[in-house]
PDB file of C-alpha atoms in Angstrom:
ATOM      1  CA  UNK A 217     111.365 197.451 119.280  1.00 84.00           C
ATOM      2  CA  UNK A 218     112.014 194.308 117.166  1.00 92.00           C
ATOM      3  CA  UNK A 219     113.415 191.146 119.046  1.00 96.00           C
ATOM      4  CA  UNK A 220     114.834 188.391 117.512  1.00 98.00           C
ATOM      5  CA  UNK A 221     115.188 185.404 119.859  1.00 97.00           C
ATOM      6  CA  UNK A 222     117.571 182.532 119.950  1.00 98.00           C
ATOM      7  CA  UNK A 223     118.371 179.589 122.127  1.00 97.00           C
ATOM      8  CA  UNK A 224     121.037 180.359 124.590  1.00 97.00           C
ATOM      9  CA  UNK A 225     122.803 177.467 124.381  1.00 96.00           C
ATOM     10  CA  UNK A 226     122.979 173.870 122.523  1.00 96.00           C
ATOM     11  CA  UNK A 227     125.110 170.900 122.659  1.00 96.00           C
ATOM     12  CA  UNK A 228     125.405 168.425 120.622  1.00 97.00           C
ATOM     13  CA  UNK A 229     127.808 164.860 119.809  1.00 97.00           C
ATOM     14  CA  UNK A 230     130.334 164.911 116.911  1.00 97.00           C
ATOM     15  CA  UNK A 231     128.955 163.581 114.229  1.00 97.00           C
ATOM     16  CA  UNK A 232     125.266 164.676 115.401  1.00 97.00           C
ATOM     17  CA  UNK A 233     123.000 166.761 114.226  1.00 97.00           C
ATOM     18  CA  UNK A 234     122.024 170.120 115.874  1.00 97.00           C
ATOM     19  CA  UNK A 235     119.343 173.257 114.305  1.00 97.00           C
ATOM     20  CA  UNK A 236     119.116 176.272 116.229  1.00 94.00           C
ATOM     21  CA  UNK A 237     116.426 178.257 115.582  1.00 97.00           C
ATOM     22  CA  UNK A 238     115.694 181.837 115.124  1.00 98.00           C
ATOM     23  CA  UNK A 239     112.390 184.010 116.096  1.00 97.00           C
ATOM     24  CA  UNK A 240     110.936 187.486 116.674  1.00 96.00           C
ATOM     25  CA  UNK A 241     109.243 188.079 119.769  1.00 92.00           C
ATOM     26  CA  UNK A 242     105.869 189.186 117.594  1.00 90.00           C
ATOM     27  CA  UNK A 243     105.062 187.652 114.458  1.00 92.00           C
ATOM     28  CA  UNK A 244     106.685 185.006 112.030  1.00 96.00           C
ATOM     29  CA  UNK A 245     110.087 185.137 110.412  1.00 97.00           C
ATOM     30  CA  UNK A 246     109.734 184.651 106.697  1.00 96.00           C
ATOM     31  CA  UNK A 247     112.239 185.054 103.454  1.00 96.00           C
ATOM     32  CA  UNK A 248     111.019 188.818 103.633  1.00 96.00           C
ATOM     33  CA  UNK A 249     113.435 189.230 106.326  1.00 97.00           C
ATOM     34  CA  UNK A 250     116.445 187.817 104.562  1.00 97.00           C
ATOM     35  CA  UNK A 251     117.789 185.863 107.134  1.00 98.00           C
ATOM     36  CA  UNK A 252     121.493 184.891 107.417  1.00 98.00           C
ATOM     37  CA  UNK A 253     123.318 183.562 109.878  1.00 98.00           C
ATOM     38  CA  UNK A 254     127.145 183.983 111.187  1.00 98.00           C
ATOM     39  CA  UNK A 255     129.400 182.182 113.257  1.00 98.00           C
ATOM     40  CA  UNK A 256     131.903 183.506 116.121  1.00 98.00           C
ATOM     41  CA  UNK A 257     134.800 181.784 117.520  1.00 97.00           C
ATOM     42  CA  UNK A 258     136.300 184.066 120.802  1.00 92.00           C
ATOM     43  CA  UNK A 259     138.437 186.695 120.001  1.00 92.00           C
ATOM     44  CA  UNK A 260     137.681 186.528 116.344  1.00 96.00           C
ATOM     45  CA  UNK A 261     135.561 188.599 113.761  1.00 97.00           C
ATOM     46  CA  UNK A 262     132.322 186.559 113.082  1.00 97.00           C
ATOM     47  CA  UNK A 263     132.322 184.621 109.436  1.00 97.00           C
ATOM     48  CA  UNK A 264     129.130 184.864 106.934  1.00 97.00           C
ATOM     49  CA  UNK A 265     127.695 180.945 107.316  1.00 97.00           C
ATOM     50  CA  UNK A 266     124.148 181.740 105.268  1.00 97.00           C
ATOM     51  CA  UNK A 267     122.578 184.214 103.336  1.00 97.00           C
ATOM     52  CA  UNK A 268     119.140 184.890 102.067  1.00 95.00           C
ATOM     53  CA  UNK A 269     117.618 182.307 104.131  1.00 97.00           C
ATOM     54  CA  UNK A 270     119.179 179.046 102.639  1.00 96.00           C
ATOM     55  CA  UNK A 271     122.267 180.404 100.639  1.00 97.00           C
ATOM     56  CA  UNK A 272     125.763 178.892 102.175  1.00 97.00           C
ATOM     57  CA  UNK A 273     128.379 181.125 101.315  1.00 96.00           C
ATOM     58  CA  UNK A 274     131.269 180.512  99.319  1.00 94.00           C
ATOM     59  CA  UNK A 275     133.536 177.864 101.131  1.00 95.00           C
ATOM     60  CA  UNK A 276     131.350 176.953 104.154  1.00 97.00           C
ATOM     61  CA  UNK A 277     130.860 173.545 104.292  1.00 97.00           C
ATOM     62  CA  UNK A 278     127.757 171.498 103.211  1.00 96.00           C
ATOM     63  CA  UNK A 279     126.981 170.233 106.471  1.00 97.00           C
ATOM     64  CA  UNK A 280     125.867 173.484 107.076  1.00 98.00           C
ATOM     65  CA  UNK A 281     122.061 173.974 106.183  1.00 98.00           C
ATOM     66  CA  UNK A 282     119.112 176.430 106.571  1.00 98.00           C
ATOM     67  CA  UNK A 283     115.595 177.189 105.824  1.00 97.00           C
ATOM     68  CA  UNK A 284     112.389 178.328 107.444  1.00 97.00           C
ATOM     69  CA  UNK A 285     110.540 175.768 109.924  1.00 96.00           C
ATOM     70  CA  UNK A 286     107.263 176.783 111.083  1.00 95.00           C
ATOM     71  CA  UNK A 287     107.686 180.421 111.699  1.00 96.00           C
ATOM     72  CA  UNK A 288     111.289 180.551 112.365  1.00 98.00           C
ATOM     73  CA  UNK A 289     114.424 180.519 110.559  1.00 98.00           C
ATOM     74  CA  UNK A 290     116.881 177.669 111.522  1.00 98.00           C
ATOM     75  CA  UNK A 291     120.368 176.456 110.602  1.00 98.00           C
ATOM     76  CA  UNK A 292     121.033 172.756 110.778  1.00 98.00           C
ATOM     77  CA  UNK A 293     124.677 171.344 111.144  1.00 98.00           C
ATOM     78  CA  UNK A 294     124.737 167.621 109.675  1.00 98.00           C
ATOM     79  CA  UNK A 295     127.470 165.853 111.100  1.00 97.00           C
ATOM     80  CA  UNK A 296     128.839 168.261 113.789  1.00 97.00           C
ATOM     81  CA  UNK A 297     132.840 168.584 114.164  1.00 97.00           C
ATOM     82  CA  UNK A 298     134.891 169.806 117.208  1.00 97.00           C
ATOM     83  CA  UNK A 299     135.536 173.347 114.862  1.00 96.00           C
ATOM     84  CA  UNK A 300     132.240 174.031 115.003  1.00 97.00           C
ATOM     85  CA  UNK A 301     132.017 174.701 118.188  1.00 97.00           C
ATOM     86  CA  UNK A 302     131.119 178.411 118.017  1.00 97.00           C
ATOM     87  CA  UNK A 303     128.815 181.032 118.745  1.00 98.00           C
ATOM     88  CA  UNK A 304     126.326 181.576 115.907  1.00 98.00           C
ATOM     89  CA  UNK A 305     124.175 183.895 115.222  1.00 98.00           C
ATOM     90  CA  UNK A 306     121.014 184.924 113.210  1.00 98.00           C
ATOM     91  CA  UNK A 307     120.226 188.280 111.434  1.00 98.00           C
ATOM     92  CA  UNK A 308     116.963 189.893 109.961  1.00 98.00           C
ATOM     93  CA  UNK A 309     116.323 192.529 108.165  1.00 97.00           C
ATOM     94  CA  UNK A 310     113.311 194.493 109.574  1.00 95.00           C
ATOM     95  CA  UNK A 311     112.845 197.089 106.599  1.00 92.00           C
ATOM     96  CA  UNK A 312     113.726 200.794 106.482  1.00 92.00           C
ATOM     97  CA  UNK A 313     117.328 200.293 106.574  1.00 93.00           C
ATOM     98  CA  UNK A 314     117.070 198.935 110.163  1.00 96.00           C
ATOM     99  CA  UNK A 315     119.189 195.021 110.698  1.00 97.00           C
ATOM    100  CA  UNK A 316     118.468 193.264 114.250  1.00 97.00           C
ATOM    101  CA  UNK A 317     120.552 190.330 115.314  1.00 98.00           C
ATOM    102  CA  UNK A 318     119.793 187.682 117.519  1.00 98.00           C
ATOM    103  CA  UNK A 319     121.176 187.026 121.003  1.00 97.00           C
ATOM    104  CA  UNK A 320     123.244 184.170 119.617  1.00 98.00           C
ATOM    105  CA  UNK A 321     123.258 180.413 120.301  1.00 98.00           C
ATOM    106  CA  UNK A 322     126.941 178.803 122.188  1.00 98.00           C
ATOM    107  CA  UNK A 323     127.337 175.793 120.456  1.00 98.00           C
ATOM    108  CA  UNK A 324     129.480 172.958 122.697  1.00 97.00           C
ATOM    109  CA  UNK A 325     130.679 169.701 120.746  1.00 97.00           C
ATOM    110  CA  UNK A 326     131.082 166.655 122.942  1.00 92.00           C
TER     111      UNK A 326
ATOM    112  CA  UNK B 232     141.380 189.861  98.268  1.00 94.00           C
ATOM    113  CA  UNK B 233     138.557 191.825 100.458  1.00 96.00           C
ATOM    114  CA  UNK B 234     140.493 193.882 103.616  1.00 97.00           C
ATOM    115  CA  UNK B 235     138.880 196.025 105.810  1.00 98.00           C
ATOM    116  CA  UNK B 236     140.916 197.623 108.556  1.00 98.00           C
ATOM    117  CA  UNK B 237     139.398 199.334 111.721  1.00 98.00           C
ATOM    118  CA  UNK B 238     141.286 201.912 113.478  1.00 98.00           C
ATOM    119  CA  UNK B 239     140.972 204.315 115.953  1.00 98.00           C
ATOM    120  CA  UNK B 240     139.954 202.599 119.289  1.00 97.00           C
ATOM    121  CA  UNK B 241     140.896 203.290 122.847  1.00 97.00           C
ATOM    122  CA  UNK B 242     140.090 204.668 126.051  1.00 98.00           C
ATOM    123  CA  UNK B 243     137.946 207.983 125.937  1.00 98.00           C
ATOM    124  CA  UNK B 244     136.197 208.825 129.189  1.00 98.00           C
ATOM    125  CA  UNK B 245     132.042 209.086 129.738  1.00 98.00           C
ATOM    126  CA  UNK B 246     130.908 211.946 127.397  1.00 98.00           C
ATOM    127  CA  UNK B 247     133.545 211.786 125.466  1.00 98.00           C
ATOM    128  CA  UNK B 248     133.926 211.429 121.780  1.00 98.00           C
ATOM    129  CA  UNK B 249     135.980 209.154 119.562  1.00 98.00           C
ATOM    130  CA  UNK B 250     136.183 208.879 115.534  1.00 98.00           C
ATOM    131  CA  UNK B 251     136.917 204.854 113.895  1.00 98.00           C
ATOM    132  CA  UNK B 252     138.264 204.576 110.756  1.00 98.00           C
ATOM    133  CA  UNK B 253     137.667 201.335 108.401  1.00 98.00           C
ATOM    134  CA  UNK B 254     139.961 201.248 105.503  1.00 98.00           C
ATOM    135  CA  UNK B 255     138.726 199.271 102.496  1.00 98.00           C
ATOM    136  CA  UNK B 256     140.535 197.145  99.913  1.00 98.00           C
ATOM    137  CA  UNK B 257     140.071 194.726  97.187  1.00 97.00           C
ATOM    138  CA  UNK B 258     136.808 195.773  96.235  1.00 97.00           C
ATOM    139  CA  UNK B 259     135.345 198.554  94.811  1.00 97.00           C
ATOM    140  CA  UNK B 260     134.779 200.696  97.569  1.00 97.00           C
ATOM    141  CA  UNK B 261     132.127 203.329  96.358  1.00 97.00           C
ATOM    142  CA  UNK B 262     130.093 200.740  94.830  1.00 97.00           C
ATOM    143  CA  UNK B 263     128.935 198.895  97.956  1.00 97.00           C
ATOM    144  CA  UNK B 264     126.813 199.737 101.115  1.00 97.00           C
ATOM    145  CA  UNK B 265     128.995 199.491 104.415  1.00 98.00           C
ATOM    146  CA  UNK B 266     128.363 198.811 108.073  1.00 98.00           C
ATOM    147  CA  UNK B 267     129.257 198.636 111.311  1.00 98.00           C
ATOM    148  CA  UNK B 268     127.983 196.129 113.975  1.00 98.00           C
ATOM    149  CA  UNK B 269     129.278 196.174 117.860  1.00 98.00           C
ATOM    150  CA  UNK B 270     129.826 193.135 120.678  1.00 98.00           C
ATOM    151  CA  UNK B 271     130.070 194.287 124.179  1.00 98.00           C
ATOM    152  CA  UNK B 272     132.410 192.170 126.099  1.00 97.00           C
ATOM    153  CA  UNK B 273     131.004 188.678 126.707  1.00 95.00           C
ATOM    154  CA  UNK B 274     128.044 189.965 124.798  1.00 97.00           C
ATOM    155  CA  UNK B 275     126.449 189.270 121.371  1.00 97.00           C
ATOM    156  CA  UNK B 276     126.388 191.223 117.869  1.00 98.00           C
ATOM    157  CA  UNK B 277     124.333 194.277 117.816  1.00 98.00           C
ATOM    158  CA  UNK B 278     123.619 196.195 114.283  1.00 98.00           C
ATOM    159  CA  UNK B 279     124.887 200.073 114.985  1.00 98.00           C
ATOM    160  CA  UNK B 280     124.547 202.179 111.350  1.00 98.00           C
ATOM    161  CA  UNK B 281     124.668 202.014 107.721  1.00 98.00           C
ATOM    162  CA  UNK B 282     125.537 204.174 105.117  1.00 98.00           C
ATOM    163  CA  UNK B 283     125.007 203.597 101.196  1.00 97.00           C
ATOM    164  CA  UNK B 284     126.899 203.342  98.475  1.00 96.00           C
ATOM    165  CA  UNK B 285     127.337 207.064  98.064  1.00 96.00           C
ATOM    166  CA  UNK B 286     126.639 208.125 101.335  1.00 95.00           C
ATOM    167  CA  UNK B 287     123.281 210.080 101.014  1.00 96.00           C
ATOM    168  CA  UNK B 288     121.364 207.840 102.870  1.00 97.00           C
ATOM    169  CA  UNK B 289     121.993 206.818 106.793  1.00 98.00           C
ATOM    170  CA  UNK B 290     120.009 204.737 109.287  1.00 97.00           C
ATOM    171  CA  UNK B 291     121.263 203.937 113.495  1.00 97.00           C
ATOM    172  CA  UNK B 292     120.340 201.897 116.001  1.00 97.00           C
ATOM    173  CA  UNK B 293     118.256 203.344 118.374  1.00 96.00           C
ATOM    174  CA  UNK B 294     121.063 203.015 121.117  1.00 97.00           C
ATOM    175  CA  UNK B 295     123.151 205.397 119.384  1.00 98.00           C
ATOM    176  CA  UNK B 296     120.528 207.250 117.004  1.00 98.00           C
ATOM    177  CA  UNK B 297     121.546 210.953 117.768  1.00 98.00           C
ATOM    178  CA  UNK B 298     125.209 210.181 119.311  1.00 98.00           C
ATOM    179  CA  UNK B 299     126.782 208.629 116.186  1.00 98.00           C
ATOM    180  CA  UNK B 300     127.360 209.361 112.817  1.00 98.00           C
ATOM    181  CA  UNK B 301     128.465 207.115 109.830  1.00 98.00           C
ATOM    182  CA  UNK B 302     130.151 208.603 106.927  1.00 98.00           C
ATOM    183  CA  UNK B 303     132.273 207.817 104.527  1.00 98.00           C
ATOM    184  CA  UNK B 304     135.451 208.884 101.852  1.00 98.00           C
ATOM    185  CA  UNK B 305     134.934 207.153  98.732  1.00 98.00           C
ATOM    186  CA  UNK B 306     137.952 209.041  97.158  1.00 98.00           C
ATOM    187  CA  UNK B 307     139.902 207.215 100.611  1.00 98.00           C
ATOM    188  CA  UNK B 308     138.182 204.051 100.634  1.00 98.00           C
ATOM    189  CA  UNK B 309     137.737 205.017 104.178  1.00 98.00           C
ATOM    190  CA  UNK B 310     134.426 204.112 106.342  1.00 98.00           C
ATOM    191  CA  UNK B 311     133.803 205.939 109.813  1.00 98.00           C
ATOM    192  CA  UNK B 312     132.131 206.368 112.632  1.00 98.00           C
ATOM    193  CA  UNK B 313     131.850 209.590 114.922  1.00 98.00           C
ATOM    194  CA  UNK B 314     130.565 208.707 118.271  1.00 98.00           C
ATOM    195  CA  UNK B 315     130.151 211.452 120.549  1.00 98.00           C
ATOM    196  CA  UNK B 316     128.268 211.859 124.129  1.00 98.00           C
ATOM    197  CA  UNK B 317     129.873 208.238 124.975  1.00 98.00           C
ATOM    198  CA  UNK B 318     128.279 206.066 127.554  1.00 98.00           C
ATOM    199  CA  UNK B 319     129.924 202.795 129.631  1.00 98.00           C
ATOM    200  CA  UNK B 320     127.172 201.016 127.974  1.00 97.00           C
ATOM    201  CA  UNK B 321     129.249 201.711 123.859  1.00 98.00           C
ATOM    202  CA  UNK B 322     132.303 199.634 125.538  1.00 98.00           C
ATOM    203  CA  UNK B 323     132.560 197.717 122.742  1.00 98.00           C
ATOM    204  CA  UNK B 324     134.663 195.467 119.944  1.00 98.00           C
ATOM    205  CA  UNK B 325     133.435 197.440 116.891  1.00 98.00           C
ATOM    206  CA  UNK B 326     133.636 195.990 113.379  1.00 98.00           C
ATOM    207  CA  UNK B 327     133.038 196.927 110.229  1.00 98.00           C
ATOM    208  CA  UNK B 328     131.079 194.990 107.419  1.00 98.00           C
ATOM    209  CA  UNK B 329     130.613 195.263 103.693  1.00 97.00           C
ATOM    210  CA  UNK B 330     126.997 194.464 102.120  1.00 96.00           C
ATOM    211  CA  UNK B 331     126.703 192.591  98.995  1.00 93.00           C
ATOM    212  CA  UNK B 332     124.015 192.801  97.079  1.00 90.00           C
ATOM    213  CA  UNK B 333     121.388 191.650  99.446  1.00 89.00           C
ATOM    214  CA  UNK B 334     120.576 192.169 102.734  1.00 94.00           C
ATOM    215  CA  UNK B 335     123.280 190.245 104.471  1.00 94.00           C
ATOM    216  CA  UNK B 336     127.098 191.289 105.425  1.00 95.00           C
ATOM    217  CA  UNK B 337     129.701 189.365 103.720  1.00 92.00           C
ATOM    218  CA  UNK B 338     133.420 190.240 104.727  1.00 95.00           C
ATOM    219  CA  UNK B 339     134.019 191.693 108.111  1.00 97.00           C
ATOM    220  CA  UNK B 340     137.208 193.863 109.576  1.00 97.00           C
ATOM    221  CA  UNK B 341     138.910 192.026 112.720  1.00 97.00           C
ATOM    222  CA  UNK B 342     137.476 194.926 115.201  1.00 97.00           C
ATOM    223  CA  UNK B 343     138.949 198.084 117.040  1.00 98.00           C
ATOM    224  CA  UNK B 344     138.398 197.837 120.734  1.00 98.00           C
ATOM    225  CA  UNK B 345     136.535 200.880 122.120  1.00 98.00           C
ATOM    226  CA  UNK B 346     136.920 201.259 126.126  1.00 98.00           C
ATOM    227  CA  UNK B 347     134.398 203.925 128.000  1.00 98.00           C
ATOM    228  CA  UNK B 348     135.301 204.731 131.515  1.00 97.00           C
ATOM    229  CA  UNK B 349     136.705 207.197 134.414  1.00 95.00           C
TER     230      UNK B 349
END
């Protein structure tokens, strides 16, 4: 059973500068999982941040980065804003048509 | 514009079974692999099943490997999910997601809220 591991929680200033991360309980997280990440207000569907490790997707806004670090994946906000206080979270692909998400990361801005 | 529409949600007692509907539009339907993905209340995304582009190939979650099955209508534009043998443990927002080329999910449905109790 693959599990993918995120901080619980994070807080961070406006105008800071946060990176989650995102790990699997065995082994290294590499491109060959595809990472992408997602990001949840309450009561809303969750929107496509990140694709394919370090690919923003179309209209999400530059301050929002990603890439591998160490043997993780991780998104970086530059420059945090009170909208992006969210949940957001990270998604591998394992291989044989099997996708595991991550326990997701609360964001608070303040 | 991308739409996807889920449908279908309620209350439906333990053991019980329930069918969701996701209708697709603005995209060409039978040309892309589809998904569905679940949040428990207060809970976090969990992958569930998904079925390719023309339907002859289908993988699940172990949590609901053998209780669920995805299928879908391309001549509908339709997506579903039968879940049978339900458990308190499926009470669940369930969404539905289109895949792009690559292994990511790119538009998303707003949810259908299924409820599993006595």
């Amino acid at each position: 059973q693959t599990v993918v591991t995120q901080e619980s929680s994070f807080s961070v200033s406006p105008g800071g500068t946060v990176t989650f991360t995102c790990g699997l309980s065995s082994g290294s997280v590499s491109t060959s999982y595809y990472p992408s990440w997602y990001q949840q207000t309450p009561g809303q569907a969750p929107r496509t941040l990140i694709h394919s490790t370090n690919s923003r997707s179309s209209g999400v806004p530059d301050r929002f980065s990603a890439s591998i670090l160490g043997n993780k994946a991780a998104l970086t906000i530059t420059g945090a804003q009170a909208e992006d206080e969210s949940d957001y979270y990270c998604l591998l692909y394992v291989g044989s048509g099997i996708w595991v998400f991550g326990g997701g990361t609360k964001l608070t801005v303040l | 514009e991308v739409q996807l529409l889920e449908s279908g949600g309620g209350l439906v007692q333990p053991g019980g079974s329930l069918r969701l509907s996701c209708a697709a539009s603005g995209f060409s339907f039978s040309t892309y692999v589809m998904i569905w993905v679940r949040q428990a209340p207060g809970k976090g995304l969990e992958w569930v099943s998904v079925i390719t582009d023309s339907g002859a190939n289908t993988f699940y979650a172990d949590s609901v490997k053998g209780r669920f099955t995805i299928s879908r209508d391309n001549s509908k534009n339709t997506l579903y999910l039968q879940m049978n043998s339900l458990r308190a443990d499926d009470t669940a927002v369930y969404y539905c997601a289109k895949r792009p080329v690559g292994y990511y999910f790119d538009s998303w449905g707003q949810g259908t809220l299924v409820t599993v109790s006595s």
